Short mmCIF file of C-alpha atoms in Angstrom, two decimals:
data_model
loop_
_atom_site.label_atom_id
_atom_site.label_comp_id
_atom_site.label_asym_id
_atom_site.label_seq_id
_atom_site.Cartn_x
_atom_site.Cartn_y
_atom_site.Cartn_z
CA MET A 1 6.79 -5.22 47.79
CA LEU A 2 4.43 -7.83 46.38
CA THR A 3 3.58 -10.84 48.50
CA ARG A 4 4.08 -14.36 47.08
CA ARG A 5 0.32 -14.73 46.72
CA GLU A 6 0.03 -11.40 44.91
CA VAL A 7 2.79 -12.44 42.51
CA VAL A 8 0.91 -15.65 41.65
CA LYS A 9 -2.40 -13.82 41.23
CA GLY A 10 -0.77 -11.06 39.24
CA PHE A 11 0.81 -13.50 36.82
CA ALA A 12 -2.46 -15.38 36.33
CA ALA A 13 -4.01 -12.04 35.37
CA GLY A 14 -1.22 -11.45 32.84
CA VAL A 15 1.56 -9.63 34.72
CA GLY A 16 4.15 -11.82 32.99
CA ALA A 17 6.58 -14.68 33.43
CA THR A 18 9.52 -12.33 33.97
CA LEU A 19 8.05 -11.38 37.33
CA MET A 20 6.86 -14.75 38.53
CA GLY A 21 9.21 -17.25 36.90
CA PRO A 22 12.42 -16.76 38.87
CA TYR A 23 10.45 -16.31 42.09
CA ILE A 24 8.72 -19.70 42.05
CA SER A 25 11.45 -21.74 40.40
CA LYS A 26 13.95 -20.64 43.05
CA GLY A 27 12.15 -22.70 45.70
CA ALA A 28 11.76 -26.10 44.06
CA GLY A 29 14.21 -26.22 41.13
CA LYS A 30 13.49 -28.52 38.21
CA MET A 31 10.32 -30.58 38.57
CA ARG A 32 9.67 -33.90 36.86
CA ILE A 33 6.19 -34.80 35.64
CA GLY A 34 5.74 -38.37 34.48
CA PHE A 35 3.41 -39.69 31.80
CA ILE A 36 2.56 -43.03 30.25
CA PRO A 37 2.52 -43.05 26.40
CA LEU A 38 -1.22 -42.66 25.90
CA THR A 39 -3.32 -40.14 24.00
CA ASP A 40 -4.74 -38.78 27.24
CA CYS A 41 -1.34 -37.50 28.40
CA GLY A 42 -2.00 -34.69 25.91
CA SER A 43 -2.45 -31.78 28.33
CA VAL A 44 0.64 -32.67 30.38
CA VAL A 45 2.74 -32.89 27.21
CA MET A 46 1.26 -29.81 25.53
CA ALA A 47 1.83 -27.71 28.65
CA LYS A 48 5.51 -28.35 27.93
CA GLU A 49 5.31 -27.96 24.13
CA LEU A 50 3.32 -24.72 24.36
CA GLY A 51 5.67 -23.25 26.96
CA LEU A 52 2.98 -23.08 29.63
CA TYR A 53 5.02 -24.46 32.52
CA LYS A 54 7.57 -21.74 31.77
CA LYS A 55 4.78 -19.18 31.44
CA TYR A 56 3.59 -20.01 34.95
CA GLY A 57 7.11 -19.83 36.33
CA VAL A 58 8.08 -23.46 36.85
CA ASP A 59 10.97 -25.43 35.38
CA VAL A 60 9.41 -28.75 34.33
CA GLU A 61 10.76 -31.84 32.60
CA VAL A 62 8.15 -34.31 31.31
CA THR A 63 9.34 -37.91 31.47
CA LYS A 64 8.03 -41.00 29.70
CA GLU A 65 7.47 -43.84 32.18
CA ALA A 66 7.33 -47.58 31.52
CA SER A 67 4.28 -48.69 33.52
CA TRP A 68 1.76 -47.60 36.12
CA PRO A 69 3.60 -49.42 38.95
CA ASN A 70 6.65 -47.41 37.88
CA VAL A 71 4.64 -44.17 38.13
CA ARG A 72 3.27 -45.21 41.53
CA ASP A 73 6.71 -45.95 42.95
CA LYS A 74 8.24 -42.71 41.66
CA LEU A 75 5.35 -40.62 43.00
CA LEU A 76 5.77 -42.25 46.40
CA ASN A 77 9.55 -41.88 46.60
CA GLY A 78 9.68 -38.37 45.14
CA GLU A 79 11.51 -39.17 41.90
CA LEU A 80 8.46 -37.65 40.23
CA THR A 81 6.99 -34.35 41.36
CA ALA A 82 3.70 -35.17 39.67
CA ALA A 83 2.26 -37.48 37.04
CA HIS A 84 -0.46 -38.19 34.55
CA THR A 85 -2.00 -41.24 36.18
CA LEU A 86 -5.14 -43.36 36.52
CA PHE A 87 -7.89 -41.75 38.63
CA SER A 88 -8.24 -44.85 40.77
CA LEU A 89 -4.50 -45.53 41.19
CA PRO A 90 -4.12 -43.31 44.29
CA LEU A 91 -7.26 -44.91 45.74
CA SER A 92 -5.90 -48.37 44.92
CA VAL A 93 -2.64 -47.57 46.68
CA TYR A 94 -4.30 -46.03 49.74
CA THR A 95 -6.59 -49.04 50.24
CA GLY A 96 -3.76 -51.53 49.69
CA VAL A 97 -5.15 -52.97 46.44
CA GLY A 98 -2.27 -51.82 44.26
CA GLY A 99 0.37 -50.48 46.62
CA PRO A 100 1.45 -49.85 50.22
CA LYS A 101 -1.75 -49.32 52.20
CA GLY A 102 -2.20 -45.89 53.73
CA LYS A 103 0.23 -44.07 51.41
CA VAL A 104 -1.19 -40.82 50.07
CA ILE A 105 -0.92 -39.70 46.44
CA PRO A 106 -3.03 -36.51 46.21
CA ILE A 107 -5.21 -35.85 43.17
CA VAL A 108 -5.57 -32.18 42.18
CA MET A 109 -7.50 -32.36 38.89
CA VAL A 110 -8.98 -34.71 36.30
CA ILE A 111 -7.10 -34.80 32.98
CA ASN A 112 -9.72 -36.38 30.69
CA PHE A 113 -13.04 -38.11 30.19
CA ASN A 114 -13.65 -41.11 27.86
CA GLY A 115 -11.30 -42.47 25.22
CA GLN A 116 -10.25 -45.93 26.38
CA ALA A 117 -11.54 -49.14 24.78
CA ILE A 118 -11.91 -52.89 25.08
CA THR A 119 -10.16 -54.77 22.28
CA LEU A 120 -10.98 -58.41 21.60
CA ALA A 121 -8.80 -60.89 19.75
CA ASN A 122 -9.80 -61.94 16.24
CA LYS A 123 -11.11 -65.29 17.59
CA PHE A 124 -14.18 -63.31 18.82
CA LYS A 125 -15.02 -62.08 15.30
CA GLY A 126 -18.34 -63.43 14.04
CA LYS A 127 -19.39 -64.22 17.61
CA VAL A 128 -19.37 -60.76 19.18
CA GLY A 129 -19.90 -57.45 17.44
CA PHE A 130 -19.61 -53.76 18.30
CA ARG A 131 -21.37 -53.01 21.61
CA ASP A 132 -22.84 -56.51 21.48
CA ILE A 133 -22.63 -57.59 25.12
CA LYS A 134 -25.36 -60.22 25.00
CA ASN A 135 -23.16 -62.72 23.14
CA VAL A 136 -19.92 -62.19 25.07
CA LYS A 137 -20.59 -64.77 27.76
CA GLN A 138 -21.22 -67.59 25.29
CA ALA A 139 -18.13 -66.66 23.27
CA VAL A 140 -15.99 -66.67 26.41
CA GLN A 141 -17.39 -70.05 27.46
CA GLU A 142 -16.54 -71.48 24.02
CA ILE A 143 -12.96 -70.24 24.32
CA ILE A 144 -12.64 -71.77 27.80
CA ALA A 145 -14.06 -75.09 26.56
CA LYS A 146 -11.56 -75.14 23.71
CA GLU A 147 -8.45 -73.64 25.34
CA GLY A 148 -8.95 -74.18 29.06
CA GLU A 149 -9.11 -70.52 30.03
CA CYS A 150 -9.89 -67.04 28.73
CA THR A 151 -7.54 -64.21 29.68
CA PHE A 152 -8.12 -60.47 29.72
CA ALA A 153 -5.51 -57.80 30.42
CA MET A 154 -5.72 -54.42 32.13
CA THR A 155 -2.98 -52.02 33.15
CA PHE A 156 -2.93 -51.84 36.97
CA PRO A 157 -4.78 -53.66 39.79
CA GLY A 158 -7.66 -51.41 40.84
CA GLY A 159 -6.81 -48.93 38.07
CA THR A 160 -9.41 -47.44 35.76
CA HIS A 161 -8.81 -50.03 33.02
CA ASP A 162 -9.23 -52.80 35.58
CA ILE A 163 -12.55 -51.28 36.69
CA TRP A 164 -13.89 -50.73 33.13
CA LEU A 165 -12.92 -54.31 32.20
CA ARG A 166 -14.61 -55.75 35.30
CA TYR A 167 -17.67 -53.55 34.90
CA TRP A 168 -18.07 -54.71 31.29
CA LEU A 169 -17.60 -58.37 32.24
CA GLY A 170 -20.18 -58.02 35.02
CA ALA A 171 -22.65 -56.46 32.57
CA CYS A 172 -22.03 -59.45 30.27
CA GLY A 173 -22.88 -61.87 33.12
CA ILE A 174 -19.27 -62.89 33.68
CA ASN A 175 -17.60 -62.79 37.09
CA PRO A 176 -13.98 -61.64 36.61
CA ASN A 177 -13.00 -63.22 39.93
CA LYS A 178 -14.20 -66.70 38.98
CA ASP A 179 -14.97 -67.15 35.30
CA VAL A 180 -11.94 -65.66 33.52
CA ARG A 181 -8.32 -64.73 34.18
CA VAL A 182 -7.45 -61.03 34.57
CA ILE A 183 -3.78 -59.99 34.32
CA PRO A 184 -1.88 -56.65 34.40
CA ASN A 185 0.14 -55.49 31.39
CA PRO A 186 1.78 -52.12 30.55
CA PRO A 187 -0.20 -50.11 27.95
CA PRO A 188 2.46 -49.94 25.20
CA GLN A 189 2.95 -53.71 25.38
CA MET A 190 -0.70 -54.70 24.90
CA VAL A 191 -0.62 -55.13 21.13
CA ALA A 192 2.63 -57.13 21.08
CA ASN A 193 1.34 -59.44 23.81
CA MET A 194 -1.96 -60.03 22.01
CA LYS A 195 0.01 -60.89 18.86
CA VAL A 196 1.70 -63.76 20.68
CA GLY A 197 -1.53 -64.96 22.26
CA ARG A 198 -0.89 -63.87 25.84
CA MET A 199 -4.43 -62.49 26.19
CA ASP A 200 -7.81 -62.83 24.50
CA GLY A 201 -8.83 -59.24 25.13
CA PHE A 202 -7.65 -56.10 26.86
CA CYS A 203 -8.76 -52.74 28.19
CA VAL A 204 -6.33 -49.89 27.63
CA GLY A 205 -6.15 -46.26 26.63
CA GLU A 206 -5.66 -45.02 23.10
CA PRO A 207 -3.91 -45.21 20.76
CA TRP A 208 -3.22 -48.88 21.53
CA ASN A 209 -6.73 -50.05 20.63
CA ALA A 210 -6.46 -48.23 17.29
CA VAL A 211 -3.00 -49.73 16.77
CA ALA A 212 -4.37 -53.24 17.44
CA VAL A 213 -6.93 -52.72 14.65
CA ARG A 214 -4.31 -51.21 12.35
CA GLU A 215 -2.01 -54.21 12.87
CA GLY A 216 -4.83 -56.73 12.44
CA VAL A 217 -4.51 -58.41 15.83
CA GLY A 218 -7.96 -57.57 17.16
CA PHE A 219 -11.02 -55.33 16.96
CA SER A 220 -12.62 -52.65 19.13
CA HIS A 221 -15.59 -54.26 20.84
CA LEU A 222 -16.60 -50.99 22.49
CA ALA A 223 -15.13 -47.79 23.86
CA THR A 224 -15.19 -47.10 27.58
CA GLN A 225 -17.61 -44.24 27.01
CA ASP A 226 -20.01 -47.03 26.03
CA VAL A 227 -19.45 -48.55 29.48
CA TRP A 228 -19.98 -45.19 31.21
CA LYS A 229 -20.56 -42.06 29.17
CA HIS A 230 -18.28 -39.19 30.21
CA HIS A 231 -16.41 -41.24 32.77
CA PRO A 232 -13.38 -39.76 34.53
CA GLU A 233 -10.11 -41.36 33.43
CA LYS A 234 -6.69 -39.83 34.14
CA VAL A 235 -5.73 -37.31 36.81
CA LEU A 236 -2.86 -35.03 37.70
CA ALA A 237 -1.47 -36.40 40.96
CA PHE A 238 1.49 -35.28 43.07
CA ASN A 239 4.11 -36.58 45.42
CA ASN A 240 2.46 -35.89 48.78
CA GLU A 241 5.42 -34.18 50.44
CA PHE A 242 5.84 -31.86 47.46
CA PHE A 243 2.11 -31.08 47.50
CA GLU A 244 2.19 -30.20 51.19
CA LYS A 245 5.36 -28.08 51.09
CA ASN A 246 5.22 -26.35 47.69
CA ARG A 247 1.65 -25.17 47.16
CA GLU A 248 2.55 -22.27 44.86
CA GLU A 249 4.51 -24.56 42.56
CA VAL A 250 1.66 -27.10 42.60
CA LYS A 251 -0.70 -24.27 41.72
CA ALA A 252 1.53 -23.14 38.84
CA ILE A 253 1.77 -26.67 37.40
CA THR A 254 -1.99 -27.14 37.70
CA LYS A 255 -2.63 -23.85 35.90
CA ALA A 256 -0.31 -24.85 33.07
CA VAL A 257 -2.07 -28.20 32.60
CA LEU A 258 -5.49 -26.54 32.80
CA GLU A 259 -4.56 -24.05 30.09
CA ALA A 260 -3.20 -26.89 27.95
CA ALA A 261 -6.44 -28.83 28.53
CA ARG A 262 -8.42 -26.00 26.96
CA TRP A 263 -6.06 -26.05 23.97
CA CYS A 264 -6.39 -29.85 23.61
CA ASP A 265 -10.19 -29.65 23.74
CA ASP A 266 -10.35 -27.32 20.73
CA MET A 267 -11.08 -29.67 17.84
CA LYS A 268 -9.11 -27.40 15.51
CA ASN A 269 -5.98 -28.33 17.47
CA ARG A 270 -6.44 -32.09 17.45
CA LYS A 271 -4.50 -32.74 14.26
CA GLU A 272 -1.52 -30.90 15.72
CA LEU A 273 -1.99 -32.67 19.06
CA ALA A 274 -1.87 -36.04 17.29
CA LYS A 275 1.28 -35.03 15.41
CA VAL A 276 3.06 -33.92 18.60
CA LEU A 277 2.04 -36.99 20.58
CA SER A 278 3.07 -39.35 17.77
CA GLN A 279 6.75 -38.50 18.32
CA ALA A 280 9.03 -41.20 19.70
CA LYS A 281 9.69 -39.20 22.88
CA TYR A 282 5.97 -39.18 23.66
CA VAL A 283 3.50 -41.89 22.53
CA ASN A 284 5.52 -43.25 19.59
CA ALA A 285 2.55 -44.34 17.46
CA PRO A 286 1.23 -43.38 14.00
CA ALA A 287 -0.20 -39.85 13.97
CA ASP A 288 -3.23 -40.92 11.93
CA ALA A 289 -4.15 -43.59 14.51
CA LEU A 290 -4.01 -40.95 17.23
CA GLU A 291 -5.84 -38.32 15.19
CA ALA A 292 -8.80 -40.42 14.09
CA ARG A 293 -9.91 -41.40 17.56
CA LEU A 294 -9.17 -37.92 18.92
CA LEU A 295 -11.77 -36.76 16.38
CA GLY A 296 -14.20 -39.52 17.45
CA ILE A 297 -13.76 -41.47 14.18
CA TYR A 298 -13.24 -45.13 15.03
CA ASP A 299 -12.17 -47.81 12.60
CA LEU A 300 -13.30 -50.70 14.78
CA GLY A 301 -11.91 -53.53 12.72
CA VAL A 302 -15.53 -54.70 12.38
CA GLY A 303 -16.93 -51.59 10.73
CA LYS A 304 -16.73 -47.92 11.63
CA HIS A 305 -18.36 -45.71 14.25
CA THR A 306 -18.24 -41.98 14.93
CA TYR A 307 -18.64 -40.66 18.46
CA LYS A 308 -20.40 -37.29 18.23
CA ASP A 309 -20.06 -35.80 21.72
CA ASP A 310 -18.32 -38.44 23.83
CA TYR A 311 -14.89 -38.80 22.25
CA MET A 312 -11.90 -38.00 24.46
CA LEU A 313 -12.49 -34.73 26.32
CA TYR A 314 -9.90 -32.69 28.19
CA TYR A 315 -11.85 -29.63 29.37
CA LYS A 316 -15.57 -29.35 28.43
CA ASN A 317 -16.07 -25.89 29.90
CA GLY A 318 -14.57 -26.88 33.23
CA GLU A 319 -16.55 -30.10 33.68
CA VAL A 320 -13.62 -32.42 33.02
CA PRO A 321 -10.93 -31.09 35.37
CA PHE A 322 -13.15 -30.74 38.46
CA PRO A 323 -12.19 -33.68 40.75
CA LYS A 324 -15.50 -34.99 42.02
CA LYS A 325 -15.47 -36.93 45.26
CA SER A 326 -18.42 -38.95 43.92
CA TYR A 327 -16.05 -40.40 41.32
CA GLY A 328 -13.68 -41.54 44.05
CA ILE A 329 -16.55 -43.14 45.95
CA PHE A 330 -17.60 -44.99 42.79
CA PHE A 331 -14.14 -46.52 42.36
CA LEU A 332 -13.93 -47.48 46.03
CA ALA A 333 -17.34 -49.17 45.75
CA GLN A 334 -16.09 -51.18 42.78
CA PHE A 335 -13.15 -52.35 44.91
CA ARG A 336 -15.73 -53.59 47.40
CA ARG A 337 -17.95 -55.08 44.70
CA TRP A 338 -15.13 -57.23 43.35
CA GLU A 339 -13.79 -58.07 46.83
CA MET A 340 -10.50 -56.29 46.27
CA VAL A 341 -11.19 -54.64 49.63
CA LYS A 342 -13.06 -56.90 52.01
CA GLU A 343 -13.33 -54.67 55.07
CA GLN A 344 -15.72 -51.72 55.29
CA ILE A 345 -14.41 -48.48 53.78
CA ASN A 346 -14.84 -45.05 55.32
CA TYR A 347 -15.67 -43.61 51.92
CA LYS A 348 -15.80 -39.95 52.96
CA ALA A 349 -12.52 -40.10 54.88
CA VAL A 350 -10.69 -41.72 51.96
CA VAL A 351 -11.88 -39.30 49.27
CA ASP A 352 -11.32 -36.31 51.56
CA THR A 353 -7.72 -37.50 52.03
CA ILE A 354 -6.93 -38.21 48.37
CA ILE A 355 -9.03 -35.77 46.31
CA LYS A 356 -7.90 -32.17 46.88
CA GLN A 357 -11.09 -30.54 45.67
CA ASP A 358 -10.74 -27.32 47.70
CA PHE A 359 -7.28 -26.78 46.25
CA TYR A 360 -8.60 -27.27 42.72
CA VAL A 361 -11.47 -24.83 43.32
CA SER A 362 -9.03 -22.14 44.49
CA VAL A 363 -6.98 -22.55 41.29
CA ALA A 364 -10.05 -22.65 39.04
CA LYS A 365 -11.40 -19.44 40.59
CA GLU A 366 -8.12 -17.65 39.89
CA MET A 367 -8.39 -18.76 36.24
CA ASN A 368 -12.13 -18.00 35.95
CA ILE A 369 -12.87 -21.64 35.14
CA PRO A 370 -16.49 -22.69 35.79
CA ILE A 371 -16.88 -24.97 38.82
CA PRO A 372 -19.55 -27.72 38.55
CA LYS A 373 -22.12 -27.80 41.33
CA ASP A 374 -23.30 -31.39 40.90
CA ASP A 375 -20.81 -33.39 42.96
CA MET A 376 -22.42 -36.16 45.03
CA LYS A 377 -25.45 -36.40 42.74
CA PRO A 378 -26.30 -39.93 41.46
CA LEU A 379 -24.05 -41.11 38.63
CA THR A 380 -25.75 -42.36 35.45
CA GLY A 381 -24.91 -43.39 31.88
CA PHE A 382 -23.70 -46.93 32.64
CA ILE A 383 -23.95 -49.82 30.20
CA ASP A 384 -26.00 -51.91 32.65
CA GLY A 385 -28.46 -49.10 33.48
CA VAL A 386 -27.50 -49.04 37.17
CA VAL A 387 -27.72 -45.65 38.88
CA PHE A 388 -24.87 -45.25 41.37
CA ASP A 389 -25.63 -43.14 44.45
CA PRO A 390 -22.41 -41.84 46.04
CA ASN A 391 -24.37 -41.07 49.20
CA ASP A 392 -25.18 -44.79 49.55
CA PRO A 393 -22.26 -46.70 48.00
CA GLU A 394 -22.89 -49.96 49.85
CA GLY A 395 -26.56 -49.90 48.84
CA SER A 396 -25.54 -49.19 45.24
CA ILE A 397 -23.24 -52.23 45.21
CA LYS A 398 -26.23 -54.47 45.96
CA LYS A 399 -27.85 -53.37 42.70
CA TYR A 400 -25.17 -55.29 40.79
CA ALA A 401 -25.71 -58.66 42.48
CA VAL A 402 -28.36 -59.94 40.06
CA ARG A 403 -26.07 -59.32 37.08
CA GLU A 404 -23.20 -61.45 38.37
CA VAL A 405 -22.80 -65.15 37.72
#
């Protein structure tokens, strides 16, 4: 008689879904995995389309969600088993920035690097160009002088888009707490809201930056990989009670998404990925807008640019999915930098609670996925040249002071 663990290991080695499927599904029934309509939901969606959840013995429904607060609430109350979500959303919730303080939403793996962007309204054209951060402050001041304020949108307080937007503003010499207005807005609604003048710029995931260019309402000022090359972006996170009580099912879901991530990272598959995601039940956007930026080819609205090695990545030989605690410490330090969290943070305790690195490592070993050995090394590749040391987050925050106004 095989043990439960042996069944899981045997299937991973190729024993077959007929053995494992009924065994695991019996315990938890149908599981719901939420996603927001963004290009980087690709591995969660393709795990369904390619039959990988079924292969690993779990009955999964993927559900399109309306906003990140919606995802947060459903992860907390158990309506969702798991979700494609912002890396910093669970940290934002736990620290009380964007949710009920102390509530745990465990992160088991990273879904992608790169691939978001900052779109500016057409009023910035001629004043600010691609990657041209030195002229942003003056352009913003001119808008404020003329219109009374300058407004930028992101998708969730303390979320990744909020952090990239604030990091960019800080590098431009603009304090997002004092100099401009920052508002939340759901990703699929960004373009429509810019059309009616609700914001002067926004930070969001693709394909909505490409769609803004396509519809003539703005231009891509830079991609977030220009803010921080190979930055972590979305994660696979779980309802905490489900994570604690159903480890084999969590493992099966994680394996399915990891296998899909490898498929998504093969450039030969990106045309098909764009076509699948373009469907109304998923992202509901033109396939060519999705495909171009998946291939690193950006029509900026102010020229063109091709990203050679830092377009959206889903796997990168195991580098992408590994959930580094240093990433979590970086986001927590940004909460402190921008006074979202005013009290001292026990950085290690928070990341140890939220980021389930040991769990990920156990899954990766079963799948023979390489495990990076560089966690907690200094983080580099930022637009302002700052080197962030996760071993000294408070000291690293002080490096930013001279750049703020």
